[in-house]
Coordinates of N, CA and C and ligand atoms in Angstrom, one line a residue:
M266 N 177.5 218.5 -88.2 CA 178.4 219.3 -88.9 C 178.0 219.8 -90.3
K267 N 178.1 220.9 -90.7 CA 177.9 221.8 -92.0 C 179.0 221.4 -92.8
N268 N 178.4 221.2 -94.2 CA 179.4 221.1 -95.3 C 180.1 222.5 -95.7
R269 N 179.1 223.6 -95.4 CA 179.7 224.8 -95.9 C 178.8 225.9 -95.0
Y270 N 179.3 227.0 -95.0 CA 178.6 228.2 -94.1 C 178.4 229.3 -95.3
A271 N 177.3 229.7 -94.9 CA 177.0 231.0 -95.6 C 178.0 232.2 -95.3
P272 N 178.2 232.9 -96.6 CA 179.3 234.3 -96.1 C 179.0 235.0 -94.9
D273 N 177.5 235.2 -94.7 CA 176.9 236.0 -93.5 C 177.5 235.6 -92.2
D274 N 177.4 233.9 -92.1 CA 177.7 233.1 -91.0 C 179.4 233.5 -90.8
L275 N 180.0 233.4 -91.8 CA 181.5 233.5 -91.8 C 181.9 234.9 -91.4
M276 N 181.1 235.8 -92.0 CA 181.4 237.2 -91.6 C 181.2 237.4 -89.9
R277 N 180.0 237.0 -89.4 CA 179.9 236.9 -88.1 C 180.9 236.4 -87.1
M278 N 181.5 235.3 -87.7 CA 182.5 234.7 -87.0 C 183.8 235.6 -86.9
R279 N 184.0 236.1 -88.1 CA 185.4 237.0 -88.2 C 185.1 238.2 -87.1
N280 N 183.8 238.6 -87.3 CA 183.7 240.2 -86.7 C 183.2 240.3 -85.5
H281 N 182.3 239.3 -85.0 CA 181.7 239.3 -83.8 C 182.0 238.4 -82.4
I282 N 183.0 237.6 -82.9 CA 183.7 236.9 -81.8 C 185.0 237.6 -81.5
D283 N 184.9 238.5 -80.3 CA 185.9 239.1 -80.0 C 187.4 238.2 -80.0
I284 N 188.3 238.7 -80.7 CA 189.3 238.1 -80.9 C 190.3 237.8 -79.3
A285 N 190.2 238.8 -78.4 CA 190.8 238.8 -77.2 C 190.2 237.8 -76.4
Y286 N 188.8 237.8 -76.4 CA 188.1 236.9 -75.5 C 188.3 235.3 -76.0
L287 N 188.4 235.3 -77.5 CA 188.8 233.8 -78.2 C 189.9 233.4 -77.6
I288 N 191.0 234.3 -77.6 CA 192.3 233.9 -77.4 C 192.3 233.5 -75.8
A289 N 191.9 234.4 -74.9 CA 192.0 234.2 -73.7 C 191.2 233.3 -73.0
D290 N 189.9 233.4 -73.3 CA 188.7 232.6 -72.4 C 188.4 231.3 -73.3
V291 N 188.5 231.3 -74.4 CA 187.9 230.0 -75.2 C 189.2 228.9 -75.6
L292 N 190.6 229.7 -76.1 CA 191.3 228.8 -76.6 C 192.4 228.7 -75.3
A293 N 192.4 229.5 -74.3 CA 193.1 229.6 -73.3 C 194.7 229.7 -73.5
L294 N 194.9 230.4 -74.5 CA 196.4 230.8 -74.7 C 196.9 231.7 -73.7
P295 N 198.2 231.7 -73.4 CA 198.9 232.5 -72.3 C 198.6 233.9 -73.1
W296 N 198.5 235.0 -72.2 CA 198.4 236.2 -72.7 C 198.7 237.3 -71.6
K297 N 198.9 238.4 -71.8 CA 199.3 239.5 -70.9 C 198.9 240.7 -71.6
R298 N 198.9 241.8 -70.8 CA 198.6 243.1 -71.3 C 199.9 244.0 -71.0
S299 N 200.3 244.6 -72.1 CA 201.5 245.5 -71.9 C 201.3 246.7 -72.7
E300 N 201.6 247.9 -72.5 CA 201.7 249.1 -73.2 C 200.4 249.3 -73.7
G301 N 199.4 248.9 -72.9 CA 197.8 249.1 -73.4 C 197.2 248.1 -74.5
Y302 N 198.0 247.0 -74.7 CA 198.0 246.2 -75.9 C 197.4 244.5 -75.1
F303 N 196.6 244.0 -75.7 CA 196.4 242.7 -75.3 C 197.5 241.9 -76.1
R304 N 198.4 241.4 -75.5 CA 199.4 240.4 -76.2 C 199.1 238.9 -75.9
F305 N 199.4 238.0 -76.9 CA 199.3 236.5 -76.6 C 200.4 236.0 -77.0
L306 N 200.4 234.6 -76.6 CA 201.8 233.9 -77.2 C 201.2 233.2 -78.4
C307 N 202.2 233.5 -79.6 CA 201.8 233.2 -80.7 C 201.8 231.9 -81.0
P308 N 200.6 231.1 -81.4 CA 200.8 229.6 -81.4 C 201.6 229.2 -82.6
D309 N 202.2 230.0 -83.6 CA 203.0 229.5 -84.5 C 204.5 229.6 -84.0
C310 N 204.9 230.7 -83.5 CA 206.3 230.9 -83.0 C 206.7 231.0 -81.4
A311 N 205.7 230.9 -80.6 CA 205.6 231.1 -79.3 C 206.3 232.2 -78.6
E312 N 206.1 233.4 -79.2 CA 206.6 234.6 -78.6 C 205.6 235.5 -78.3
F313 N 205.7 236.5 -77.5 CA 204.9 237.6 -77.2 C 204.9 238.7 -77.8
N314 N 205.4 238.6 -79.2 CA 205.8 239.9 -79.8 C 204.4 240.1 -80.8
T315 N 203.5 240.2 -80.1 CA 202.2 240.3 -80.7 C 201.1 241.3 -80.3
A316 N 200.2 241.5 -81.0 CA 199.1 242.5 -80.4 C 197.7 242.0 -81.0
T317 N 196.6 242.6 -80.3 CA 195.4 242.4 -81.1 C 194.7 243.8 -81.4
N318 N 193.8 244.0 -82.3 CA 193.3 245.1 -82.8 C 191.7 245.0 -82.7
A319 N 191.3 245.7 -81.6 CA 190.0 245.6 -81.4 C 188.9 246.1 -82.7
K320 N 189.5 247.1 -83.4 CA 188.7 247.7 -84.6 C 188.7 246.6 -85.7
T321 N 189.7 246.2 -86.1 CA 189.8 244.9 -87.1 C 189.5 243.6 -86.7
N322 N 189.4 243.6 -85.4 CA 189.2 242.2 -84.7 C 190.2 241.2 -85.2
L323 N 191.4 241.6 -85.4 CA 192.6 240.6 -85.7 C 193.6 240.6 -84.8
A324 N 194.1 239.4 -84.8 CA 195.4 239.5 -83.7 C 196.6 239.3 -84.7
R325 N 197.7 240.0 -84.3 CA 198.9 240.0 -85.2 C 199.9 239.5 -84.6
C326 N 201.1 238.7 -85.2 CA 202.3 238.4 -84.8 C 203.1 239.2 -85.5
F327 N 204.1 240.0 -84.8 CA 205.1 240.8 -85.4 C 206.2 240.2 -86.1
R328 N 206.6 239.0 -85.3 CA 207.4 238.2 -85.7 C 207.3 237.3 -87.0
C329 N 206.1 236.6 -86.9 CA 205.6 235.8 -88.1 C 205.3 236.8 -89.2
E330 N 204.8 238.0 -88.9 CA 204.2 238.8 -89.8 C 203.0 238.3 -90.3
R331 N 202.3 237.8 -89.4 CA 201.0 237.3 -89.8 C 199.9 237.7 -88.9
N332 N 198.4 237.9 -89.7 CA 197.3 238.3 -88.8 C 196.5 237.1 -88.8
F333 N 196.0 237.0 -87.7 CA 195.1 236.1 -87.5 C 193.5 236.4 -87.3
N334 N 192.5 236.2 -88.1 CA 191.1 236.4 -87.7 C 190.6 235.4 -86.7
P335 N 189.5 235.3 -86.1 CA 189.1 234.0 -85.3 C 189.2 233.0 -85.9
I336 N 188.9 232.7 -87.3 CA 188.8 231.3 -87.9 C 190.1 230.9 -87.9
D337 N 191.0 231.9 -88.3 CA 192.5 231.5 -88.6 C 193.3 231.0 -87.1
M338 N 192.8 232.0 -86.2 CA 193.3 231.3 -84.8 C 192.9 229.9 -84.3
V339 N 191.7 229.6 -84.8 CA 191.2 228.3 -84.2 C 192.0 227.1 -85.1
M340 N 192.1 227.5 -86.3 CA 192.8 226.6 -87.2 C 194.0 226.3 -86.7
V341 N 194.9 227.3 -86.5 CA 196.4 227.1 -86.2 C 196.5 226.5 -84.6
V342 N 195.6 226.9 -83.7 CA 195.7 226.3 -82.3 C 195.3 224.9 -82.4
K343 N 194.2 224.6 -83.1 CA 193.7 223.3 -82.8 C 194.2 222.4 -84.1
H344 N 195.0 222.9 -84.9 CA 195.5 222.2 -85.9 C 194.3 221.4 -86.9
C345 N 193.2 222.4 -87.1 CA 192.1 221.9 -87.7 C 191.7 222.4 -89.0
S346 N 190.8 221.9 -89.7 CA 190.6 222.6 -91.2 C 189.8 223.8 -90.9
F347 N 189.6 224.6 -92.0 CA 188.5 225.9 -92.0 C 187.1 225.4 -91.5
L348 N 186.6 224.2 -92.1 CA 185.3 223.7 -91.6 C 185.1 223.4 -90.0
D349 N 186.2 222.8 -89.8 CA 186.3 222.3 -88.2 C 186.3 223.7 -87.4
A350 N 187.1 224.7 -87.9 CA 187.2 225.9 -87.2 C 185.6 226.7 -87.3
A351 N 185.3 226.5 -88.2 CA 183.8 227.4 -88.2 C 182.8 226.6 -87.5
D352 N 182.8 225.1 -87.3 CA 182.0 224.5 -86.6 C 182.3 224.8 -85.0
F353 N 183.4 225.1 -84.6 CA 184.0 225.3 -83.3 C 183.4 226.8 -83.0
L354 N 183.5 227.5 -83.9 CA 183.1 229.1 -83.5 C 181.7 229.3 -83.6
S355 N 180.8 228.4 -84.6 CA 179.5 228.5 -84.5 C 179.0 227.9 -83.3
Q356 N 179.5 227.1 -82.4 CA 179.0 226.7 -81.1 C 179.2 227.9 -80.1
I357 N 180.2 228.7 -80.3 CA 180.3 229.7 -79.4 C 179.5 230.9 -79.6
M358 N 179.1 231.3 -80.7 CA 178.3 232.3 -81.0 C 177.1 232.6 -80.3
Ligands
ZN572 ZN1 204.3 234.4 -84.3

């Protein structure tokens, strides 16, 4: 486990780990496709009022009014720290 990550490493985790892939295949959250959007069960409020944006690589919950990048998503789903989330993501990159 590292004590810190270089900004470049963190940027790669945020931008190059596809958020939909992370949600569906790695974290195995429930998801569905509707109206052309990939929607996932929000790990905070457990609603499907969500979408992902492939351009920004962010997942958004419209109910929580919150955006999740891949690091945020791992922290919320696994209830872990920022560094634990970075360790987890560095292993799947
Ligand atoms: Zn939510």
